[in-house]
Tab-separated table of C-alpha atoms and ligand atoms in Angstrom:
chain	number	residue	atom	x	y	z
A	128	UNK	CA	0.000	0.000	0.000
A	129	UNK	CA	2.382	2.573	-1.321
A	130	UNK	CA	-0.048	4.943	-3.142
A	131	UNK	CA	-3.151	5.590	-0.597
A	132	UNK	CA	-6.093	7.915	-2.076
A	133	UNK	CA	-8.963	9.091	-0.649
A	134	UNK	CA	-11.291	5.903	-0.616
A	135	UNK	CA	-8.912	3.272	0.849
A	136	UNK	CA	-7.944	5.737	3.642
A	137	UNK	CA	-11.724	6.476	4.469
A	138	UNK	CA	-12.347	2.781	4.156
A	139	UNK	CA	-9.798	2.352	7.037
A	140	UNK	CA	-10.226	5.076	8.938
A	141	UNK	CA	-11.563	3.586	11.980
A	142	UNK	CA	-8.696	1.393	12.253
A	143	UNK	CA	-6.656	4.580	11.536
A	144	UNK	CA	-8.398	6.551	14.419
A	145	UNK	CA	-7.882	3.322	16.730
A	146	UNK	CA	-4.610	3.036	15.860
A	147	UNK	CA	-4.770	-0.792	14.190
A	148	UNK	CA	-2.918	-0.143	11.538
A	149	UNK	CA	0.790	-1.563	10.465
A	150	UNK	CA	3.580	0.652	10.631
A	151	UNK	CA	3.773	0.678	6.718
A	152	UNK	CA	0.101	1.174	6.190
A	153	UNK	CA	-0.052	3.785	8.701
A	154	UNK	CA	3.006	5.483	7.206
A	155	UNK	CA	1.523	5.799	3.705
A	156	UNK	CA	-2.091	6.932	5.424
A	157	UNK	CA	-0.065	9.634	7.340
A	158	UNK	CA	1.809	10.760	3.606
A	159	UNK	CA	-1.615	11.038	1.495
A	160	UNK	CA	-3.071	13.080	4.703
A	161	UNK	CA	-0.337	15.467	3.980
A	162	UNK	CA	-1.193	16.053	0.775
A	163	UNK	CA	-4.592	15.670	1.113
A	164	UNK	CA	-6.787	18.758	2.952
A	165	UNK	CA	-10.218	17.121	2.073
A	166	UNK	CA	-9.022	13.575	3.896
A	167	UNK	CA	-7.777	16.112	7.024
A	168	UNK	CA	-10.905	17.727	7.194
A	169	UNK	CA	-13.095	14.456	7.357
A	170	UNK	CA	-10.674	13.077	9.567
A	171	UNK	CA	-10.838	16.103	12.166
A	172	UNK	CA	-14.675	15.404	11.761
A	173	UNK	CA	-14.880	11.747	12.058
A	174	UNK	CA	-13.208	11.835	15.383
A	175	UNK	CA	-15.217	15.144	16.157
A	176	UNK	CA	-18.337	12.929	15.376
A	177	UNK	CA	-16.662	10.194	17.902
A	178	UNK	CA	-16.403	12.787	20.959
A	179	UNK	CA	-19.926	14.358	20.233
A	180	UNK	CA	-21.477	10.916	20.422
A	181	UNK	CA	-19.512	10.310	23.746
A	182	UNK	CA	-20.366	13.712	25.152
A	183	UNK	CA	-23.756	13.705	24.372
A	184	UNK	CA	-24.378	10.624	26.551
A	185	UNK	CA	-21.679	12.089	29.013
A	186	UNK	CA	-24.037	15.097	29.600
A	187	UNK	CA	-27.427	13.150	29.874
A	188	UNK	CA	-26.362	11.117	32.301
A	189	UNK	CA	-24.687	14.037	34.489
A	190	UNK	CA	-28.455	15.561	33.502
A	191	UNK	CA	-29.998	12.709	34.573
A	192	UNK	CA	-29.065	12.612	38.568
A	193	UNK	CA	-30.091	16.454	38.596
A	194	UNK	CA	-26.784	17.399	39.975
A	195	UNK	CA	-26.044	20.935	40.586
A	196	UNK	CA	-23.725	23.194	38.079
A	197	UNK	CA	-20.716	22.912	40.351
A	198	UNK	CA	-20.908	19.135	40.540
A	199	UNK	CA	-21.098	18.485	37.224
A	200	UNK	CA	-17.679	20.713	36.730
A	201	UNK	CA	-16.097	18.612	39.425
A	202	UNK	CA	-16.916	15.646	37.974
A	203	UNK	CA	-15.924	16.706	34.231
A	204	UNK	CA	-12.855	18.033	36.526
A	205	UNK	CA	-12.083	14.612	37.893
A	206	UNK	CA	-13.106	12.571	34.074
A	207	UNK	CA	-9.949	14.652	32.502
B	289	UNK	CA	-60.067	-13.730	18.795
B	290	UNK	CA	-63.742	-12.910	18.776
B	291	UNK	CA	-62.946	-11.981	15.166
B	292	UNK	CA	-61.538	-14.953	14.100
B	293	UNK	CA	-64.412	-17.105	15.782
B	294	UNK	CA	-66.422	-15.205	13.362
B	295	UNK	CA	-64.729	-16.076	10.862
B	296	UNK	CA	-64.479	-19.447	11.457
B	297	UNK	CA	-68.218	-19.915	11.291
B	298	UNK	CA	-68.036	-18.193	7.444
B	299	UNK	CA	-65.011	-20.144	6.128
B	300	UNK	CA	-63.543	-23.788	6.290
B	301	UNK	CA	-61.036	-24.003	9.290
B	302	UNK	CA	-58.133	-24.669	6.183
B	303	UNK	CA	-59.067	-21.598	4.256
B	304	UNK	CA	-58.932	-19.782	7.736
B	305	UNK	CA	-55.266	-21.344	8.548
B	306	UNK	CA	-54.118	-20.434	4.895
B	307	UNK	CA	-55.700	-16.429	5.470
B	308	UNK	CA	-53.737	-16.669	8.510
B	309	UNK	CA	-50.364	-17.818	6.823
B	310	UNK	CA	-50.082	-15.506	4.554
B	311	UNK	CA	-50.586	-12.864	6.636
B	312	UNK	CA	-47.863	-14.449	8.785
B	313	UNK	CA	-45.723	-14.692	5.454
B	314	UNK	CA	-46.406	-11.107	4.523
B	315	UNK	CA	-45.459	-9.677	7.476
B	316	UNK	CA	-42.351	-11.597	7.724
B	317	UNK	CA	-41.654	-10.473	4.050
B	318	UNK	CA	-42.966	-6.529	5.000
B	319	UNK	CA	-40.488	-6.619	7.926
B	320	UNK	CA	-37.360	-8.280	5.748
B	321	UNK	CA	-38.362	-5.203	2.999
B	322	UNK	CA	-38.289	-2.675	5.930
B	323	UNK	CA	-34.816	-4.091	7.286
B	324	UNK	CA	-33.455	-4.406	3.536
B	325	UNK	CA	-34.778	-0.708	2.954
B	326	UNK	CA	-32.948	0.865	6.437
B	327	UNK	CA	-29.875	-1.344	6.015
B	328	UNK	CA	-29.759	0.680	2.116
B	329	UNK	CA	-30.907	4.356	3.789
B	330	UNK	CA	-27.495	4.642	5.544
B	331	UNK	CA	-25.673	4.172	1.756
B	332	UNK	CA	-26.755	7.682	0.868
B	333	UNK	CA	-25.070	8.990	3.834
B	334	UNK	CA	-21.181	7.523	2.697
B	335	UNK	CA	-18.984	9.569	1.245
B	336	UNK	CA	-18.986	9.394	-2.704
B	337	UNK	CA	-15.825	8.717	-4.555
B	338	UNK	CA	-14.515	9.607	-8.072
B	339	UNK	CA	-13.408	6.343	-10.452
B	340	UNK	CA	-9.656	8.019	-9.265
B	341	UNK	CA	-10.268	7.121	-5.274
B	342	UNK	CA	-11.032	10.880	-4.812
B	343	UNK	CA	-13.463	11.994	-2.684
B	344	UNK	CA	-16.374	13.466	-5.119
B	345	UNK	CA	-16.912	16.405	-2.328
B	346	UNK	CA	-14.456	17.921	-0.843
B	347	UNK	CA	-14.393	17.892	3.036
B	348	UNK	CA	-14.178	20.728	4.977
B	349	UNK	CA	-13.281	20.801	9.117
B	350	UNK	CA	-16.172	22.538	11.535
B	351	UNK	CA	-15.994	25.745	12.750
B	352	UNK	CA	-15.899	24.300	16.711
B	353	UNK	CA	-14.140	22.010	18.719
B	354	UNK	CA	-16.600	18.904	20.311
B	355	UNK	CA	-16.121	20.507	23.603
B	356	UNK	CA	-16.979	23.690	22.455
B	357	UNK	CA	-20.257	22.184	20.279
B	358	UNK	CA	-21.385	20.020	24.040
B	359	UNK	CA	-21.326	23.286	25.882
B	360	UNK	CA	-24.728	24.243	24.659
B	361	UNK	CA	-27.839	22.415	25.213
B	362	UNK	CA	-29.419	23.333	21.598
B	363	UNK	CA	-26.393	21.926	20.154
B	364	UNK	CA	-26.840	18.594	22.283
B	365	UNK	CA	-29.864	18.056	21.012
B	366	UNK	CA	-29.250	18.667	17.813
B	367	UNK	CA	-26.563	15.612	17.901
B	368	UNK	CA	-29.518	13.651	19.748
B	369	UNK	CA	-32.013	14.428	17.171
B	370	UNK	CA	-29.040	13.225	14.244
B	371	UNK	CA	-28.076	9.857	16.076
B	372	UNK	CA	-32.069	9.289	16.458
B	373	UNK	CA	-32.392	10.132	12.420
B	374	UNK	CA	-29.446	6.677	11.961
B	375	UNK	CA	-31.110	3.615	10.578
B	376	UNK	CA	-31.753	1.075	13.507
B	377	UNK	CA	-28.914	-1.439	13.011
B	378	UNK	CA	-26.342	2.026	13.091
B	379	UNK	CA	-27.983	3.306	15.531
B	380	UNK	CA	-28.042	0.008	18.070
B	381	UNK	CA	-24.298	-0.032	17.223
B	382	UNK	CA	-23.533	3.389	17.988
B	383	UNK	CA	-25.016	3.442	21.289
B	384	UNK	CA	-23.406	0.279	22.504
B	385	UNK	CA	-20.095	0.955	21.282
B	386	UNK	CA	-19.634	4.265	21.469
B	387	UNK	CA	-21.935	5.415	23.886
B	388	UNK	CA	-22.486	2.682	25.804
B	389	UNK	CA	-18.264	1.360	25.283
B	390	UNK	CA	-19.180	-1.858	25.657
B	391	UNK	CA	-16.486	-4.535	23.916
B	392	UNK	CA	-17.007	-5.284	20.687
B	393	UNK	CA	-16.602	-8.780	21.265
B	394	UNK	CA	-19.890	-8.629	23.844
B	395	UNK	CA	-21.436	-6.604	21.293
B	396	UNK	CA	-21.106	-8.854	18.293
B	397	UNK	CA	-22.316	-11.809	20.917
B	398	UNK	CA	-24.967	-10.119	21.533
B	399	UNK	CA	-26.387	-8.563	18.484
B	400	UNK	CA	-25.732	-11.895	16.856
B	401	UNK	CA	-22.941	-10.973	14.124
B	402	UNK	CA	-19.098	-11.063	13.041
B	403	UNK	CA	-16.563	-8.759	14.928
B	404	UNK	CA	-15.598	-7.712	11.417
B	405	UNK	CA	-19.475	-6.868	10.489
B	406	UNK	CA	-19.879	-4.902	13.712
B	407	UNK	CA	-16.527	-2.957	12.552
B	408	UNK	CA	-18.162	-2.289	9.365
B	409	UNK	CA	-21.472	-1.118	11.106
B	410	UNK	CA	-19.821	0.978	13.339
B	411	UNK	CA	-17.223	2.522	11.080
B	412	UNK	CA	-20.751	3.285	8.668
B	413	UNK	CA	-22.674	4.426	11.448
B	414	UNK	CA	-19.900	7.108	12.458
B	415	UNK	CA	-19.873	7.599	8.778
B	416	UNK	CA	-23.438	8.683	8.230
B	417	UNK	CA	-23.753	10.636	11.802
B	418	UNK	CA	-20.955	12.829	10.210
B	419	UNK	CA	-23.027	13.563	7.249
B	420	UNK	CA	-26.167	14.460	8.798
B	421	UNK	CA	-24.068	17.089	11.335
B	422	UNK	CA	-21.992	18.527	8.636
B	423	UNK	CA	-24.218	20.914	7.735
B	424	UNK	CA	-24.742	22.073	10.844
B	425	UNK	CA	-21.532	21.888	12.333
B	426	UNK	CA	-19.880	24.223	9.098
B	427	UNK	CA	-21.437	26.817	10.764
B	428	UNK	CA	-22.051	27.780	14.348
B	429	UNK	CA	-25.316	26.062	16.035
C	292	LIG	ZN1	-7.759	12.205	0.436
């Protein structure tokens, strides 16, 4: 996988993001992002997408047990 | 049941059992056409390529940072409202692997499939949630 475009690196971008990939795939993924803006963009997105989805649940449940504003900020305090 | 008691005093007890099978065989087929039809839905919401491996639209980074974006409850909702909008399988997927972080091996026990077609399904599911918040997400919420 020397030459990497746009749809293999999409195609394995989870495994990208979870970092599954083999030194030498990797490698060529991390030389087409160079070149690539529209492939940096969707990645900066896709793992955007990944932290909204997380935070989103993150915030219901802190919702959920009615805790007061300065609770929740200790808690996010203590999750980072 | 009163209904098919009814029935039953109108029509031959066979004719009654075949009414009832093909009702049973059409809702078994209206429920495979349903599943076949949300499975497809979530194709329209991959990125398109060019016959050159280029992406057909060029992507373009959000305006915010996630952390910035779950500060506001409008904007919370909003992602709500898009991982609601996510075919069922995605969506089932989404939750328990993102949301939920359960293993994926647990996961594929339990929704009955391959580790490598829950990858898929998640990987699409993340895929499609993009696409419905990238309009929203270009520009402030
Ligand atoms: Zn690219």
């Amino acid at each position: 996988m020397s030459h990497v475009t746009c749809i293999e690196l999409i195609a394995f971008l989870d495994s990208y993001v979870d970092d599954e990939l083999d030194a030498e795939t990797r490698h060529s993924f991390d030389l087409h992002l160079l070149v690539c803006p529209s492939c940096r963009a969707y990645l900066a997105t896709y793992r955007e997408t990944i932290e909204l989805v997380r935070g989103t649940a993150e915030q219901e449940e802190e919702l959920a047990h009615d805790s007061p504003a300065e609770l929740i900020e200790a808690m996010k305090r203590v999750k980072r | 049941m009163a209904a098919f008691r009814a029935i039953g005093e109108f029509n031959s007890e066979s004719r009654v059992s075949t009414w009832l099978h093909r009702i049973a065989v059409n809702c078994a087929l209206m429920k495979l056409r349903i599943r076949a039809r949300r499975e497809k839905d979530v194709d329209a919401l991959l990125p398109a390529f060019e016959a050159d491996g280029n992406q057909q639209q060029s992507s373009v980074g959000w305006t915010e940072t996630a952390e910035e974006i779950l500060q506001r409850e409008q904007a919370r909702a909003l992602v709500r409202r898009c991982i609601d909008q996510l075919p069922e399988p995605y969506r089932i997927v989404l939750v328990l692997r993102d949301i939920e972080q359960l293993p994926a091996d647990i996961v594929a026990e339990k929704l009955k499939i391959t580790r490598d077609n829950l990858k898929v399904k998640l990987h699409r599911a993340r895929q499609a949630l993009r696409t419905l918040l990238d309009p929203h997400m270009r520009g402030a919420i």
